[in-house]
Amino acid sequence: MGILYACVARGKVILVEQAEGDGNNAGAVVRRILESLPQKDNKVSYTHDRHIFHLLVVDGFTYVCVAAEELGRGIPFAFLEETKTRFTSTYGEAAETALAFAYNDEFGRVLGQQMDYFSNNPQADTITRVRGEISEVKEVMVQNIEKVLDRGEKIELLVDKTDQLQGDAFRFKRRGIQLKRQMWWKNIKLIGVVVVVLIVLLFIILAISCGAGFKRCK
């Protein structure tokens, strides 16, 4: 399980949304969150019913994704940053006046592709390292979803440090694997060079011993 739901909203107006599997039930909760979410630039995560709702608010637009708990928070926020970049570069100022679900057909496919990539591709979180925009997960404010929905369900507060450590361990492990592969290729190249040098030396020795055209060795 990875990213199950994603949307882009302007205030309370959802401009595009995409859901996969269990994510079809997340839209109602997201709408309740949007009704009470302050429209100031912010990064925040909420936990609810074994899923985590991640929100990135920038310039009056809210980028949302719902992911399984085991995905952590680094990859979902990398997904949201990538979604923001693609959305703003595609629609720009036109999104300021767009109607609800105006971009579902076109940008909905983009969301679906990115959801699949960030959920299943093991290289997905390299975007986080390359762009350097989510290097400090602790900057993301975490709140209890009860404060947003103003309802009485028992919902646990998301713990920040655990996910941060999990993300760091995951990245260190991947870097170790990449380094191991690089060293393996270097060893192969070195062995190849040694073999070529030995063949050349053997040829020179035979040429000296046997003379031109190896006539004395026939």
Short mmCIF file of C-alpha atoms in Angstrom, two decimals:
data_model
loop_
_atom_site.label_atom_id
_atom_site.label_comp_id
_atom_site.label_asym_id
_atom_site.label_seq_id
_atom_site.Cartn_x
_atom_site.Cartn_y
_atom_site.Cartn_z
CA MET A 1 0.00 0.00 0.00
CA GLY A 2 1.22 3.50 -0.83
CA ILE A 3 -0.49 6.75 -1.78
CA LEU A 4 -4.24 6.11 -1.98
CA TYR A 5 -5.68 9.55 -2.66
CA ALA A 6 -4.46 12.91 -3.91
CA CYS A 7 -6.03 16.26 -4.74
CA VAL A 8 -5.27 19.92 -5.37
CA ALA A 9 -7.62 22.52 -3.89
CA ARG A 10 -7.95 26.31 -3.91
CA GLY A 11 -9.34 27.03 -0.49
CA LYS A 12 -12.33 24.69 -0.15
CA VAL A 13 -12.66 24.17 -3.92
CA ILE A 14 -11.13 20.92 -5.14
CA LEU A 15 -9.75 21.45 -8.65
CA VAL A 16 -8.60 17.89 -9.27
CA GLU A 17 -8.60 14.65 -7.31
CA GLN A 18 -7.57 11.06 -7.89
CA ALA A 19 -8.26 8.00 -5.74
CA GLU A 20 -7.11 4.39 -5.79
CA GLY A 21 -8.69 1.47 -3.88
CA ASP A 22 -9.37 2.42 -0.26
CA GLY A 23 -8.66 6.05 -1.14
CA ASN A 24 -12.19 6.42 -2.50
CA ASN A 25 -13.40 6.89 1.08
CA ALA A 26 -10.81 9.56 1.90
CA GLY A 27 -12.41 12.35 -0.10
CA ALA A 28 -15.11 13.05 2.49
CA VAL A 29 -12.54 13.43 5.27
CA VAL A 30 -10.37 15.67 3.10
CA ARG A 31 -13.34 17.96 2.43
CA ARG A 32 -13.95 18.32 6.17
CA ILE A 33 -10.28 19.19 6.69
CA LEU A 34 -10.34 21.81 3.94
CA GLU A 35 -13.34 23.50 5.55
CA SER A 36 -11.35 24.29 8.70
CA LEU A 37 -7.75 24.42 7.46
CA PRO A 38 -6.07 27.87 7.83
CA GLN A 39 -4.95 29.13 4.42
CA LYS A 40 -1.43 30.07 5.46
CA ASP A 41 1.66 28.39 4.02
CA ASN A 42 2.14 25.24 6.03
CA LYS A 43 3.02 21.55 6.06
CA VAL A 44 0.89 19.34 8.28
CA SER A 45 -0.01 15.68 8.71
CA TYR A 46 -3.02 14.04 10.36
CA THR A 47 -3.55 10.41 11.25
CA HIS A 48 -6.95 8.78 10.94
CA ASP A 49 -8.11 5.18 10.61
CA ARG A 50 -4.62 3.74 9.89
CA HIS A 51 -4.05 6.32 7.17
CA ILE A 52 -2.11 9.58 7.22
CA PHE A 53 -3.42 12.76 5.59
CA HIS A 54 -0.52 14.94 4.40
CA LEU A 55 -1.18 18.56 3.39
CA LEU A 56 1.06 21.18 1.81
CA VAL A 57 -0.39 24.71 1.72
CA VAL A 58 1.32 27.21 -0.59
CA ASP A 59 -0.02 30.54 -1.89
CA GLY A 60 -3.65 29.69 -1.19
CA PHE A 61 -3.51 26.25 -2.80
CA THR A 62 -3.59 23.02 -0.79
CA TYR A 63 -1.92 19.87 -2.10
CA VAL A 64 -3.19 16.75 -0.33
CA CYS A 65 -2.33 13.07 -0.34
CA VAL A 66 -3.50 10.18 1.82
CA ALA A 67 -1.03 7.37 2.38
CA ALA A 68 -0.62 4.21 4.41
CA GLU A 69 1.23 4.66 7.69
CA GLU A 70 4.13 2.44 6.63
CA LEU A 71 5.06 4.86 3.82
CA GLY A 72 6.24 7.37 6.41
CA ARG A 73 6.22 11.08 5.61
CA GLY A 74 9.32 11.76 3.52
CA ILE A 75 7.97 10.17 0.34
CA PRO A 76 4.41 11.62 0.62
CA PHE A 77 5.79 15.15 1.03
CA ALA A 78 8.18 14.58 -1.88
CA PHE A 79 5.08 13.61 -3.88
CA LEU A 80 3.29 16.79 -2.80
CA GLU A 81 6.25 18.99 -3.74
CA GLU A 82 6.43 17.35 -7.16
CA THR A 83 2.65 17.76 -7.59
CA LYS A 84 2.90 21.45 -6.70
CA THR A 85 5.68 22.00 -9.22
CA ARG A 86 3.81 20.24 -12.03
CA PHE A 87 0.48 21.89 -11.24
CA THR A 88 1.78 25.46 -11.02
CA SER A 89 3.94 25.11 -14.14
CA THR A 90 0.97 23.70 -16.09
CA TYR A 91 -1.85 26.06 -15.05
CA GLY A 92 -0.23 29.09 -13.43
CA GLU A 93 -2.63 32.00 -12.82
CA ALA A 94 -5.48 30.20 -14.59
CA ALA A 95 -5.95 28.06 -11.48
CA GLU A 96 -6.91 31.18 -9.50
CA THR A 97 -10.34 31.27 -11.17
CA ALA A 98 -10.84 27.64 -12.26
CA LEU A 99 -14.09 25.87 -11.37
CA ALA A 100 -14.32 22.80 -9.15
CA PHE A 101 -12.85 19.67 -10.77
CA ALA A 102 -11.87 21.68 -13.85
CA TYR A 103 -8.63 19.74 -14.21
CA ASN A 104 -9.86 16.24 -13.35
CA ASP A 105 -9.58 14.82 -16.86
CA GLU A 106 -6.17 16.23 -17.73
CA PHE A 107 -4.26 16.55 -14.47
CA GLY A 108 -6.04 13.58 -12.89
CA ARG A 109 -3.98 11.29 -15.11
CA VAL A 110 -0.80 13.04 -13.97
CA LEU A 111 -1.78 12.51 -10.33
CA GLY A 112 -2.47 8.83 -11.00
CA GLN A 113 0.93 8.32 -12.62
CA GLN A 114 2.75 10.12 -9.82
CA MET A 115 0.83 8.20 -7.15
CA ASP A 116 1.93 4.94 -8.73
CA TYR A 117 5.54 6.11 -9.08
CA PHE A 118 5.93 7.35 -5.52
CA SER A 119 4.13 4.28 -4.13
CA ASN A 120 6.03 1.58 -6.01
CA ASN A 121 9.32 2.89 -7.38
CA PRO A 122 12.17 2.35 -4.88
CA GLN A 123 13.97 5.39 -6.30
CA ALA A 124 11.05 7.75 -5.63
CA ASP A 125 12.52 9.50 -2.59
CA THR A 126 15.66 10.55 -4.49
CA ILE A 127 13.59 13.60 -5.49
CA THR A 128 13.63 14.55 -1.83
CA ARG A 129 17.44 14.39 -1.70
CA VAL A 130 18.05 16.09 -5.03
CA ARG A 131 15.71 19.04 -4.50
CA GLY A 132 16.56 19.33 -0.79
CA GLU A 133 13.14 20.73 0.04
CA ILE A 134 12.15 18.16 2.65
CA SER A 135 15.48 17.47 4.32
CA GLU A 136 14.08 18.34 7.74
CA VAL A 137 10.93 16.29 8.36
CA LYS A 138 10.66 17.83 11.82
CA GLU A 139 9.54 21.10 10.20
CA VAL A 140 6.19 19.51 9.37
CA MET A 141 3.67 20.41 12.06
CA VAL A 142 1.58 17.49 13.27
CA GLN A 143 -1.84 17.96 14.82
CA ASN A 144 -4.68 15.84 16.00
CA ILE A 145 -7.34 15.61 13.32
CA GLU A 146 -10.01 16.10 16.00
CA LYS A 147 -9.10 19.79 16.09
CA VAL A 148 -9.85 20.09 12.38
CA LEU A 149 -12.96 17.95 12.08
CA ASP A 150 -14.36 18.97 15.47
CA ARG A 151 -15.64 15.44 16.00
CA GLY A 152 -15.42 13.01 18.89
CA GLU A 153 -13.59 10.03 17.36
CA LYS A 154 -10.54 8.75 19.15
CA ILE A 155 -7.63 9.57 16.86
CA GLU A 156 -4.01 9.31 17.91
CA LEU A 157 -1.46 12.06 17.40
CA LEU A 158 1.19 11.22 14.83
CA VAL A 159 4.71 10.92 16.27
CA ASP A 160 7.29 12.82 14.24
CA LYS A 161 10.59 11.32 15.30
CA THR A 162 9.76 7.70 14.45
CA ASP A 163 9.03 8.43 10.82
CA GLN A 164 12.07 10.66 10.55
CA LEU A 165 14.35 7.89 11.82
CA GLN A 166 12.68 5.36 9.52
CA GLY A 167 13.21 7.65 6.55
CA ASP A 168 16.87 8.24 7.45
CA ALA A 169 17.51 4.51 7.87
CA PHE A 170 15.83 3.78 4.54
CA ARG A 171 17.97 6.37 2.76
CA PHE A 172 21.21 5.18 4.40
CA LYS A 173 20.43 1.60 3.39
CA ARG A 174 19.83 2.65 -0.21
CA ARG A 175 23.04 4.65 -0.35
CA GLY A 176 24.92 1.62 0.99
CA ILE A 177 23.48 -0.57 -1.76
CA GLN A 178 24.40 1.98 -4.41
CA LEU A 179 27.96 2.27 -3.05
CA LYS A 180 28.30 -1.51 -3.04
CA ARG A 181 27.26 -1.66 -6.69
CA GLN A 182 29.69 1.09 -7.60
CA MET A 183 32.55 -0.74 -5.89
CA TRP A 184 31.58 -3.98 -7.66
CA TRP A 185 31.76 -2.30 -11.06
CA LYS A 186 35.14 -0.74 -10.19
CA ASN A 187 36.49 -4.17 -9.26
CA ILE A 188 35.22 -5.65 -12.53
CA LYS A 189 36.88 -2.86 -14.52
CA LEU A 190 40.13 -3.30 -12.59
CA ILE A 191 40.15 -7.04 -13.26
CA GLY A 192 39.53 -6.35 -16.94
CA VAL A 193 42.47 -3.94 -17.10
CA VAL A 194 44.76 -6.46 -15.37
CA VAL A 195 43.74 -9.21 -17.80
CA VAL A 196 44.42 -6.98 -20.81
CA VAL A 197 47.84 -5.97 -19.41
CA LEU A 198 48.77 -9.63 -18.82
CA ILE A 199 47.76 -10.56 -22.37
CA VAL A 200 49.87 -7.72 -23.80
CA LEU A 201 52.87 -8.70 -21.66
CA LEU A 202 52.53 -12.34 -22.72
CA PHE A 203 52.42 -11.30 -26.36
CA ILE A 204 55.55 -9.15 -25.93
CA ILE A 205 57.43 -11.99 -24.20
CA LEU A 206 56.49 -14.47 -26.93
CA ALA A 207 57.45 -11.98 -29.62
CA ILE A 208 60.88 -11.45 -28.05
CA SER A 209 61.45 -15.17 -27.54
CA CYS A 210 60.17 -16.35 -30.91
CA GLY A 211 61.19 -13.44 -33.08
CA ALA A 212 59.19 -11.63 -35.70
CA GLY A 213 56.27 -13.69 -36.88
CA PHE A 214 56.99 -16.27 -34.12
CA LYS A 215 59.18 -18.18 -36.61
CA ARG A 216 61.52 -19.66 -33.97
CA CYS A 217 58.57 -21.09 -32.02
CA LYS A 218 57.10 -23.07 -34.92
#
